[in-house]
Every structure is written in C-alpha cells, then in structure tokens.
Amino acid sequence: AQTVTQSQPEMSVQEAETVTLSCTYDTSESDYYLFWYKQPPSRQMILVIRQEAYKQQNATENRFSVNFQKAAKSFSLKISDSQLGDAAMYFCAYRCSENYGGATNKLIFGTGTLLAVQP
Amino acid sequence: ETGVTQTPRHLVMGMTNKKSLKCEQHLGHNAMYWYKQSAKKPLELMFVYSLEERVENNSVPSRFSPECPNSSHLFLHLHTLQPEDSALYLCASSQASSGTDTQYFGPGTRLTVL
C-alpha cells in the first residue's frame, strides 16, 4: 500500500528567507502524480503545485518549486522569498492508481507540516 | 460563488440530533468527495461520487449518509453521532479522467458533537 510521510510536524522561517519542506512516499508504481496542498488558518485547502512522475523536470509555480527525486521517492517543497501569507499547514499527497468508477483516483495524504513565518 | 463552497462553516450538535452538511462545486467537475480531517491525522477519505454514483464508501459508519442529487451538489446527512466524530469535514471535487484528476477543496465545516 502506498504511504506518504512528512517528518517535520512544524517548521519556521524568517520572512524573505527560503524554506524546504520534506515529503517521502512509498510505492511500487512507476507512473503517478504528487501534490502539495496549503491549508491556511481559514482552512481552505489550496493546491500549491503538482508533479507528474514521468516528467524529470521539477515543477515550479512562482516562488514555489519542488525537488522530485524519483529513485529516492522524495518530493520536497521549496518556498523562496517567504511571505507572511505563506504561514499555513502544508500537505503532501500522492495520487495512486487505485481506480474508482469513472476513472477517479485516490489521494493519499501525509500528516502535514505547520509552517510559521516570522516577520 | 466560485470554486467549492460548503455550508454551514460551523456546526454544533447533540448526539441525538439530525443535521446535514452541504457542498456545492462551481467548477463543472464530475466527481465529488467527502473527507474527515482530525487533528494530527492524515485526511481520511469517506465517500466518493463519480458521475453522481457512489463508487467508494471506505468503511464509514452508517450514521454518516451521503447524497449526491446532481454533479454540482453533495450532502452529508448526520444522525446519532458520537463525540469522536467531531472534526473538520472537507468536500472536494475533480474532473475524473482528466489526467491529473486534481482535487479542489472547499473551506470545510467544523463539526462539534456534544
């Protein structure tokens, strides 16, 4: 069974600095998708970035980028030039190939990393 | 309204009450989900509807009853809940068969069972 592990329950970063959040996963599949979601205190879960396993190039979205190491099954999130609005819980998620009806797939989530941004 | 909306945002209920949570998606998606989020636990998938048909139950107690009348609306009917059911309930939607099948979440309903 697939699992997702986030080993950092809490992290802190100074405003304008860079921080990296770790995520590892376990799977025997070769083709899958990985996601980072952000959940601010208002609790709206927002998609930050996604990575397709068959693409070697790391995904980037503005200040957010990932370091995808497929062989190591590692998927870390780097936040550059951290802003106060980046403070949130960050969840790593893996989309497994277990298929429901209508080709809907299951997401496996980690336990999250709470990021604090210090002014 | 845009994205995925949920009402109410907060709900307090007694163990003998009956209440319903509502979710609406404005993204034209064809799949909807209910998740339970408890402190220090990964999100737990409760139900999946794809094309308005329930395709996953995930061993949820019968005191939770979902309903999906159309592709835009999803309900979670609650009755005779237990205090351990207190949690944040998140709704999500996605476009199945779209490659990434990325799920988009609502703001959640914070449920407290007394």
Tab-separated table of C-alpha atoms in Angstrom:
chain	number	residue	atom	x	y	z
A	1	ALA	CA	0.000	0.000	0.000
A	2	GLN	CA	1.150	3.500	-0.722
A	3	THR	CA	2.122	5.779	2.139
A	4	VAL	CA	3.151	9.420	2.439
A	5	THR	CA	5.416	10.635	5.226
A	6	GLN	CA	6.052	14.195	6.316
A	7	SER	CA	8.672	14.014	9.031
A	8	GLN	CA	8.565	17.686	10.049
A	9	PRO	CA	5.458	18.446	12.118
A	10	GLU	CA	6.466	22.106	12.405
A	11	MET	CA	8.858	24.447	10.625
A	12	SER	CA	9.703	28.112	10.994
A	13	VAL	CA	11.231	30.556	8.523
A	14	GLN	CA	12.116	34.240	8.552
A	15	GLU	CA	10.291	36.487	6.147
A	16	ALA	CA	12.132	36.716	2.792
A	17	GLU	CA	14.154	33.574	3.511
A	18	THR	CA	13.877	30.161	1.874
A	19	VAL	CA	12.474	27.047	3.489
A	20	THR	CA	12.216	23.436	2.348
A	21	LEU	CA	9.504	21.060	3.471
A	22	SER	CA	10.199	17.347	3.212
A	23	CYS	CA	7.985	14.571	1.931
A	24	THR	CA	8.745	10.944	1.201
A	25	TYR	CA	6.441	8.302	-0.156
A	26	ASP	CA	6.386	4.608	-0.709
A	27	THR	CA	5.024	2.997	-3.856
A	28	SER	CA	5.704	0.226	-6.305
A	29	GLU	CA	4.094	2.115	-9.175
A	30	SER	CA	6.102	3.832	-11.870
A	31	ASP	CA	3.517	6.360	-13.017
A	32	TYR	CA	1.756	8.626	-10.551
A	33	TYR	CA	1.180	12.248	-9.540
A	34	LEU	CA	2.345	14.134	-6.467
A	35	PHE	CA	0.824	17.266	-4.977
A	36	TRP	CA	1.482	19.887	-2.361
A	37	TYR	CA	-1.557	21.496	-0.782
A	38	LYS	CA	-1.616	24.501	1.527
A	39	GLN	CA	-4.205	24.953	4.269
A	40	PRO	CA	-4.129	28.443	5.849
A	41	PRO	CA	-5.831	29.131	9.178
A	42	SER	CA	-9.078	29.848	7.295
A	43	ARG	CA	-8.965	26.145	6.361
A	44	GLN	CA	-9.462	26.394	2.578
A	45	MET	CA	-7.166	23.735	1.163
A	46	ILE	CA	-5.394	25.201	-1.857
A	47	LEU	CA	-3.360	23.371	-4.481
A	48	VAL	CA	0.185	24.747	-4.495
A	49	ILE	CA	1.957	22.605	-7.041
A	50	ARG	CA	1.793	19.213	-8.727
A	51	GLN	CA	4.356	16.920	-10.292
A	52	GLU	CA	3.946	14.134	-12.798
A	53	ALA	CA	6.262	11.249	-12.050
A	54	TYR	CA	7.132	10.608	-15.678
A	55	LYS	CA	8.454	14.162	-16.064
A	56	GLN	CA	12.032	14.592	-14.942
A	57	GLN	CA	11.805	18.356	-14.812
A	58	ASN	CA	10.889	19.718	-11.395
A	59	ALA	CA	7.625	21.664	-11.287
A	60	THR	CA	7.733	25.373	-10.474
A	61	GLU	CA	4.979	27.841	-9.621
A	62	ASN	CA	6.325	31.326	-8.942
A	63	ARG	CA	8.073	31.174	-5.523
A	64	PHE	CA	7.210	27.502	-5.067
A	65	SER	CA	9.300	24.713	-6.543
A	66	VAL	CA	9.791	21.039	-5.889
A	67	ASN	CA	12.782	18.754	-5.741
A	68	PHE	CA	11.476	15.484	-7.104
A	69	GLN	CA	13.835	12.553	-6.624
A	70	LYS	CA	12.014	9.562	-8.074
A	71	ALA	CA	14.587	6.928	-7.172
A	72	ALA	CA	14.691	8.153	-3.579
A	73	LYS	CA	10.886	8.595	-3.515
A	74	SER	CA	11.330	12.108	-2.221
A	75	PHE	CA	9.225	15.159	-3.076
A	76	SER	CA	10.276	18.265	-1.167
A	77	LEU	CA	8.734	21.726	-1.487
A	78	LYS	CA	10.911	24.815	-1.568
A	79	ILE	CA	9.398	28.187	-0.783
A	80	SER	CA	11.590	31.115	-1.787
A	81	ASP	CA	11.288	34.688	-0.507
A	82	SER	CA	8.865	33.561	2.208
A	83	GLN	CA	5.945	35.856	2.950
A	84	LEU	CA	3.692	36.155	5.972
A	85	GLY	CA	0.843	34.782	3.872
A	86	ASP	CA	2.750	31.551	3.394
A	87	ALA	CA	2.074	30.594	7.015
A	88	ALA	CA	-0.133	27.515	6.847
A	89	MET	CA	-0.296	23.765	7.146
A	90	TYR	CA	1.254	22.108	4.103
A	91	PHE	CA	0.164	18.652	2.995
A	92	CYS	CA	1.967	16.373	0.609
A	93	ALA	CA	-0.291	14.000	-1.349
A	94	TYR	CA	0.178	11.066	-3.682
A	95	ARG	CA	-2.313	10.082	-6.320
A	96	CYS	CA	-2.364	6.316	-6.555
A	97	SER	CA	-3.550	4.311	-9.481
A	98	GLU	CA	-6.291	2.600	-7.467
A	99	ASN	CA	-9.223	3.423	-9.628
A	100	TYR	CA	-12.791	4.141	-8.714
A	101	GLY	CA	-15.630	4.162	-11.150
A	102	GLY	CA	-15.366	6.952	-13.687
A	103	ALA	CA	-11.561	6.911	-13.538
A	104	THR	CA	-11.477	8.858	-10.276
A	105	ASN	CA	-8.312	8.185	-8.356
A	106	LYS	CA	-7.497	8.105	-4.666
A	107	LEU	CA	-5.284	10.660	-2.920
A	108	ILE	CA	-3.055	9.577	-0.053
A	109	PHE	CA	-2.142	12.458	2.273
A	110	GLY	CA	0.685	12.956	4.727
A	111	THR	CA	0.090	14.314	8.233
A	112	GLY	CA	1.173	17.820	7.288
A	113	THR	CA	3.840	20.359	8.233
A	114	LEU	CA	2.834	23.532	10.038
A	115	LEU	CA	4.881	26.409	8.670
A	116	ALA	CA	5.311	29.597	10.685
A	117	VAL	CA	6.723	32.731	9.043
A	118	GLN	CA	8.490	35.156	11.375
A	119	PRO	CA	8.447	38.877	10.485
B	1	GLU	CA	-19.672	31.963	-5.943
B	2	THR	CA	-16.604	30.279	-7.337
B	3	GLY	CA	-14.764	27.044	-6.617
B	4	VAL	CA	-16.147	24.749	-3.944
B	5	THR	CA	-18.414	26.088	-1.206
B	6	GLN	CA	-19.593	24.422	1.990
B	7	THR	CA	-22.337	25.264	4.458
B	8	PRO	CA	-22.518	25.635	7.338
B	9	ARG	CA	-18.972	26.599	8.249
B	10	HIS	CA	-19.519	25.663	11.890
B	11	LEU	CA	-21.990	23.217	13.417
B	12	VAL	CA	-22.583	22.145	16.990
B	13	MET	CA	-24.959	19.255	17.522
B	14	GLY	CA	-26.052	16.851	20.201
B	15	MET	CA	-25.710	13.126	19.855
B	16	THR	CA	-29.422	12.695	19.140
B	17	ASN	CA	-29.702	15.441	16.533
B	18	LYS	CA	-30.009	15.070	12.776
B	19	LYS	CA	-28.213	17.587	10.609
B	20	SER	CA	-26.861	17.867	7.067
B	21	LEU	CA	-23.720	19.324	5.562
B	22	LYS	CA	-23.918	20.822	2.092
B	23	CYS	CA	-21.280	21.142	-0.586
B	24	GLU	CA	-21.577	22.859	-3.959
B	25	GLN	CA	-18.980	22.993	-6.714
B	26	HIS	CA	-18.949	25.632	-9.450
B	27	LEU	CA	-16.107	24.117	-11.489
B	28	GLY	CA	-18.060	21.854	-13.840
B	29	HIS	CA	-16.467	18.768	-12.307
B	30	ASN	CA	-17.977	15.286	-12.392
B	31	ALA	CA	-16.579	13.794	-9.184
B	32	MET	CA	-17.089	14.871	-5.572
B	33	TYR	CA	-15.585	13.718	-2.278
B	34	TRP	CA	-16.112	13.894	1.477
B	35	TYR	CA	-13.062	13.863	3.756
B	36	LYS	CA	-12.729	13.900	7.524
B	37	GLN	CA	-9.833	15.884	8.986
B	38	SER	CA	-8.907	15.240	12.604
B	39	ALA	CA	-6.006	16.779	14.480
B	40	LYS	CA	-2.614	15.194	13.805
B	41	LYS	CA	-4.081	12.654	11.373
B	42	PRO	CA	-3.950	12.464	7.592
B	43	LEU	CA	-7.115	13.341	5.757
B	44	GLU	CA	-9.456	10.367	5.727
B	45	LEU	CA	-11.469	9.778	2.589
B	46	MET	CA	-15.077	8.989	3.469
B	47	PHE	CA	-17.052	8.928	0.240
B	48	VAL	CA	-16.502	9.397	-3.474
B	49	TYR	CA	-19.139	10.134	-6.065
B	50	SER	CA	-18.281	9.941	-9.721
B	51	LEU	CA	-20.895	10.910	-12.282
B	52	GLU	CA	-23.394	11.123	-9.399
B	53	GLU	CA	-22.880	7.473	-8.492
B	54	ARG	CA	-21.280	6.490	-5.221
B	55	VAL	CA	-18.192	4.472	-6.034
B	56	GLU	CA	-16.384	4.336	-2.684
B	57	ASN	CA	-17.660	4.030	0.878
B	58	ASN	CA	-14.387	3.399	2.654
B	59	SER	CA	-15.963	1.669	5.662
B	60	VAL	CA	-17.647	4.745	7.088
B	61	PRO	CA	-20.208	4.167	9.899
B	62	SER	CA	-23.834	4.248	8.810
B	63	ARG	CA	-24.509	7.300	10.963
B	64	PHE	CA	-22.956	9.204	8.039
B	65	SER	CA	-25.139	9.117	4.940
B	66	PRO	CA	-24.087	10.869	1.714
B	67	GLU	CA	-26.344	12.104	-1.042
B	68	CYS	CA	-25.391	13.405	-4.477
B	69	PRO	CA	-28.513	14.658	-6.296
B	70	ASN	CA	-26.528	16.072	-9.237
B	71	SER	CA	-22.937	16.673	-10.276
B	72	SER	CA	-22.783	20.072	-8.544
B	73	HIS	CA	-24.184	19.208	-5.125
B	74	LEU	CA	-23.149	16.830	-2.382
B	75	PHE	CA	-24.680	16.365	1.044
B	76	LEU	CA	-23.588	14.537	4.166
B	77	HIS	CA	-26.505	13.624	6.416
B	78	LEU	CA	-25.619	13.125	10.060
B	79	HIS	CA	-27.577	11.300	12.753
B	80	THR	CA	-26.822	9.924	16.208
B	81	LEU	CA	-23.205	10.992	16.010
B	82	GLN	CA	-20.580	10.343	18.666
B	83	PRO	CA	-18.200	12.880	20.257
B	84	GLU	CA	-15.292	11.280	18.366
B	85	ASP	CA	-16.978	12.372	15.138
B	86	SER	CA	-16.050	15.956	15.975
B	87	ALA	CA	-13.712	17.089	13.201
B	88	LEU	CA	-13.373	19.277	10.135
B	89	TYR	CA	-15.316	17.828	7.209
B	90	LEU	CA	-13.946	18.780	3.823
B	91	CYS	CA	-15.614	18.489	0.468
B	92	ALA	CA	-13.641	18.304	-2.761
B	93	SER	CA	-14.345	17.984	-6.462
B	94	SER	CA	-12.380	16.949	-9.514
B	95	GLN	CA	-12.726	16.237	-13.192
B	96	ALA	CA	-12.313	12.489	-13.458
B	97	SER	CA	-10.448	11.161	-16.489
B	98	SER	CA	-8.598	14.448	-16.857
B	99	GLY	CA	-5.068	13.229	-16.386
B	100	THR	CA	-4.034	14.603	-13.037
B	101	ASP	CA	-7.589	14.426	-11.668
B	102	THR	CA	-6.607	17.257	-9.336
B	103	GLN	CA	-8.961	17.713	-6.418
B	104	TYR	CA	-10.143	21.167	-5.354
B	105	PHE	CA	-11.324	21.631	-1.786
B	106	GLY	CA	-13.983	23.643	-0.027
B	107	PRO	CA	-13.363	25.579	3.206
B	108	GLY	CA	-14.784	22.818	5.386
B	109	THR	CA	-17.416	22.502	8.099
B	110	ARG	CA	-16.125	22.444	11.670
B	111	LEU	CA	-18.373	19.927	13.440
B	112	THR	CA	-18.593	19.612	17.211
B	113	VAL	CA	-20.640	16.785	18.709
B	114	LEU	CA	-21.609	17.290	22.332
